[in-house]
Amino acid sequence: LTRKHVTVPFCYAVSPARLLARFPRLESLGVKGKPRAAMYGLIPDDWGAYARPWVAELAAPLECLKALHLRRMVVTDDDLAALVRARGHMLQELKLDKCSGFSTDALRLVARSCRSLRTLFLEECTITDNGTEWLHDLAANNPVLVTLNFYLTYLRVEPADLELLAKNCKSLISLKISDCDVSDLIGFFQIATCLQEFAGAEISEQKYGNVKLPSKLCSFGLTFMGTNEMHIIFPFSAVLKKLDLQYSFLTTEDHCQLIAKCPNLLVLAGEECDWG
């Protein structure tokens, strides 16, 4: 009765009804679906790991649920709509990690309805892009947002929406986005003074000269960064605690030069890894 968090390492290991009956006061629930082999095309698309049975059970009994984390599961727009109806008024954290099956229409509903949302995590999800309105609505309706991650989703980004996000969400400290040019984020970086973590965006060799990053930034990563672009990091490299080089085009010598300028580095992300 006192347990507040449960992680189900495999969605078919227990029925949703049995788990929720045993832990009726859960505040946080994590459910993992498809095995890691799905990342390499070794699992059929219709294999299973559907979120619907879990979402259906969340409607009535879990009055305390504030956080939901689904990993490698099939989540539909209807699933997210049902979740919003049941828990949207108190949902503070929604993590859809490497999930598929939903669109930005559902994200727009989440943005409009979950006004207590502090974390929205969508990294590596396969999302049908029906427009950028979801990001605008998120910026307009969620002033308490702390973490937003749609890294490696290929969702389109409007710089104006990110600037609105920075303006309205004063507590925003972590932002990971899909591909856009970092030179389009000059206005966002000027407004997001509390930002501590940023990843995503591409960098053009000829355009990054006017980019000034927030002074509190201590975690950083750009996609497709090469030798000629890594100089953007040098002015604030001494304060970096985390550096993400997973999707960079740096040589061994580049890595050595860059790391030598980061004396306070605690985390270095190199090749992509997955812990299950």
XYZ file of C-alpha atoms in Angstrom:
276
model
C 0.000 0.000 0.000
C 2.931 2.342 0.566
C 4.694 1.700 -2.731
C 4.654 4.803 -4.969
C 6.669 3.616 -7.995
C 6.687 0.362 -9.974
C 8.553 -0.565 -13.142
C 7.251 -3.513 -15.158
C 10.257 -4.821 -17.131
C 8.046 -6.668 -19.630
C 4.467 -5.655 -20.383
C 3.256 -9.284 -20.562
C 4.835 -10.315 -17.256
C 1.733 -9.304 -15.306
C -1.754 -8.145 -16.162
C -2.496 -4.438 -15.662
C -5.492 -5.253 -13.448
C -3.439 -7.476 -11.110
C -0.627 -4.950 -10.749
C -2.918 -1.988 -10.149
C -5.007 -3.928 -7.646
C -1.877 -4.745 -5.661
C -0.465 -1.207 -5.763
C -3.479 1.121 -5.625
C -1.536 4.201 -4.506
C 1.012 4.354 -7.293
C 2.234 7.809 -8.208
C 4.617 6.614 -10.921
C 4.433 3.658 -13.316
C 6.933 2.457 -15.919
C 6.155 -0.274 -18.463
C 8.572 -1.741 -21.009
C 7.267 -3.378 -24.149
C 9.181 -4.814 -27.094
C 12.613 -6.324 -26.437
C 15.721 -4.460 -27.501
C 15.900 -6.486 -30.711
C 13.080 -4.299 -32.046
C 15.615 -1.510 -32.487
C 17.394 -3.562 -35.139
C 14.379 -4.650 -37.157
C 14.323 -8.135 -35.652
C 10.785 -7.898 -34.264
C 7.690 -7.811 -36.543
C 5.653 -4.604 -36.473
C 2.570 -6.500 -35.290
C 4.468 -8.261 -32.503
C 2.418 -6.612 -29.752
C 3.356 -4.381 -26.788
C 0.177 -2.357 -27.129
C -0.373 0.337 -24.540
C -4.159 0.150 -24.680
C -4.691 -2.499 -21.946
C -2.567 -0.441 -19.579
C -4.170 2.884 -20.404
C -7.628 1.376 -20.030
C -6.805 0.288 -16.478
C -5.414 3.680 -15.488
C -8.738 5.484 -15.806
C -10.452 4.760 -12.510
C -8.355 3.128 -9.766
C -5.108 5.106 -9.743
C -6.178 8.395 -8.229
C -2.589 9.278 -7.289
C -0.855 8.588 -10.622
C 1.274 11.555 -11.683
C 3.925 9.965 -13.905
C 3.780 7.390 -16.713
C 6.753 5.985 -18.639
C 6.160 3.665 -21.613
C 9.155 2.214 -23.467
C 9.095 0.573 -26.904
C 5.309 0.266 -26.945
C 2.600 0.970 -29.503
C 0.688 4.020 -28.334
C -2.189 5.351 -30.448
C -3.849 8.756 -30.512
C -6.893 7.158 -28.864
C -4.685 5.821 -26.070
C -3.310 9.276 -25.340
C -6.803 10.777 -25.503
C -8.019 8.240 -22.939
C -5.035 8.959 -20.726
C -5.706 12.682 -20.900
C -9.350 12.201 -19.975
C -8.449 10.065 -16.989
C -5.259 11.609 -15.632
C -4.612 14.795 -17.607
C -5.618 17.072 -14.743
C -2.785 15.807 -12.525
C -0.238 14.273 -14.900
C 3.184 15.767 -14.245
C 5.432 13.454 -16.242
C 4.800 11.658 -19.528
C 7.626 9.653 -21.062
C 7.102 7.855 -24.353
C 10.480 6.285 -25.000
C 11.056 4.772 -28.462
C 7.301 4.355 -28.886
C 5.268 4.445 -32.100
C 1.728 4.697 -33.419
C 0.650 8.244 -32.502
C 0.657 11.661 -34.144
C 1.161 15.307 -33.267
C -2.643 15.604 -33.007
C -2.437 13.596 -29.786
C 0.496 15.692 -28.590
C -1.601 18.796 -29.146
C -4.325 17.338 -26.938
C -1.737 16.573 -24.250
C -0.369 20.109 -24.518
C -3.790 21.692 -24.123
C -5.067 19.451 -21.338
C -2.096 18.568 -19.105
C -1.346 21.955 -17.590
C 0.680 20.533 -14.702
C 3.099 18.758 -17.026
C 6.718 19.160 -15.950
C 8.300 16.533 -18.208
C 7.392 15.528 -21.761
C 9.795 12.926 -23.161
C 9.426 11.644 -26.727
C 12.979 10.671 -27.668
C 13.312 8.356 -30.687
C 9.558 7.961 -31.039
C 8.043 7.368 -34.468
C 5.470 10.164 -34.661
C 3.227 11.174 -37.555
C 3.843 14.881 -38.094
C 0.552 16.683 -38.768
C 1.888 20.146 -37.960
C 3.810 22.163 -35.395
C 0.770 23.418 -33.472
C 1.444 20.976 -30.647
C 4.651 22.780 -29.706
C 2.963 26.175 -29.801
C 0.140 24.897 -27.580
C 2.622 23.318 -25.192
C 4.453 26.630 -24.833
C 1.198 28.511 -24.323
C -0.425 26.177 -21.783
C 2.336 24.597 -19.673
C 4.198 27.267 -17.670
C 5.657 24.719 -15.221
C 7.441 22.680 -17.911
C 10.988 21.753 -16.856
C 12.038 19.119 -19.409
C 11.076 18.743 -23.063
C 12.675 16.042 -25.190
C 11.715 15.194 -28.771
C 15.245 14.317 -29.830
C 15.613 12.135 -32.944
C 11.918 12.302 -33.806
C 12.252 14.347 -37.013
C 9.386 16.606 -35.957
C 9.435 20.042 -37.555
C 10.446 22.972 -35.383
C 9.348 26.593 -35.596
C 11.919 28.862 -33.879
C 9.118 31.211 -32.809
C 7.465 28.391 -30.844
C 10.722 27.656 -29.023
C 11.067 31.341 -28.166
C 7.521 31.312 -26.783
C 8.432 28.204 -24.795
C 11.445 29.962 -23.276
C 9.391 33.065 -22.519
C 6.494 31.283 -20.820
C 8.316 28.361 -19.178
C 10.691 30.076 -16.784
C 11.633 26.753 -15.169
C 12.779 25.116 -18.417
C 16.213 23.619 -17.774
C 16.417 20.795 -20.347
C 15.544 20.876 -24.049
C 16.378 18.227 -26.644
C 14.932 18.807 -30.090
C 14.835 17.397 -33.600
C 16.867 18.757 -36.480
C 16.951 22.475 -37.191
C 19.802 24.908 -37.730
C 21.320 26.210 -34.521
C 21.517 29.691 -36.079
C 17.693 29.773 -35.998
C 17.804 29.438 -32.205
C 19.620 32.703 -31.423
C 16.439 34.258 -30.029
C 15.604 31.167 -27.999
C 19.049 31.032 -26.381
C 18.794 34.708 -25.438
C 15.498 34.139 -23.622
C 16.194 30.706 -22.065
C 18.508 32.033 -19.351
C 17.883 29.082 -16.993
C 18.648 26.396 -19.581
C 21.196 23.846 -18.335
C 20.910 21.120 -20.968
C 20.509 21.322 -24.735
C 20.823 18.715 -27.491
C 19.726 18.437 -31.084
C 19.847 20.932 -33.952
C 22.463 21.048 -36.662
C 25.224 23.580 -37.094
C 26.285 25.352 -40.258
C 29.929 26.333 -40.479
C 29.174 29.799 -41.806
C 26.344 30.687 -39.413
C 27.278 29.856 -35.849
C 29.385 32.961 -35.188
C 26.448 34.929 -33.741
C 25.206 32.111 -31.507
C 25.614 32.790 -27.792
C 24.615 29.978 -25.484
C 23.008 30.472 -22.040
C 25.494 30.991 -19.227
C 24.111 28.124 -17.105
C 24.407 25.535 -19.874
C 26.436 22.565 -18.618
C 25.177 19.746 -20.873
C 25.419 20.060 -24.646
C 25.158 18.060 -27.857
C 24.709 18.861 -31.549
C 23.902 16.446 -34.356
C 26.276 16.141 -37.293
C 28.906 18.415 -35.763
C 32.216 18.236 -37.629
C 35.750 19.501 -37.149
C 35.004 22.989 -38.459
C 31.971 23.443 -36.212
C 33.230 22.213 -32.854
C 34.692 25.626 -32.055
C 31.217 26.726 -30.953
C 31.806 24.713 -27.773
C 35.181 26.213 -26.830
C 33.929 29.451 -25.155
C 31.986 27.516 -22.496
C 33.773 24.147 -22.546
C 35.275 24.687 -19.076
C 31.817 24.600 -17.428
C 30.521 21.550 -19.301
C 29.650 18.517 -17.184
C 28.073 16.466 -19.967
C 28.961 16.322 -23.659
C 26.969 14.326 -26.194
C 29.024 13.363 -29.257
C 26.918 10.379 -30.339
C 25.966 11.824 -33.706
C 28.996 13.983 -34.432
C 31.465 13.614 -37.297
C 34.600 14.181 -35.227
C 37.899 12.382 -35.676
C 39.903 10.868 -32.828
C 42.109 13.972 -32.824
C 39.017 16.201 -32.626
C 37.779 14.258 -29.610
C 41.128 14.652 -27.879
C 41.233 18.385 -28.542
C 37.670 18.912 -27.373
C 37.907 16.779 -24.251
C 41.125 18.513 -23.234
C 39.152 21.753 -23.045
C 36.501 20.237 -20.745
C 38.220 19.794 -17.347
C 34.936 19.439 -15.436
C 33.367 16.815 -17.698
C 31.506 14.076 -15.811
C 29.611 12.380 -18.653
C 30.814 11.770 -22.216
C 28.280 10.168 -24.563
C 29.943 8.420 -27.479
C 28.437 5.519 -29.371
C 24.749 5.016 -28.910
C 23.914 2.459 -26.250
C 20.736 0.987 -24.814
C 20.292 -0.644 -21.439
C 17.201 -2.671 -22.198
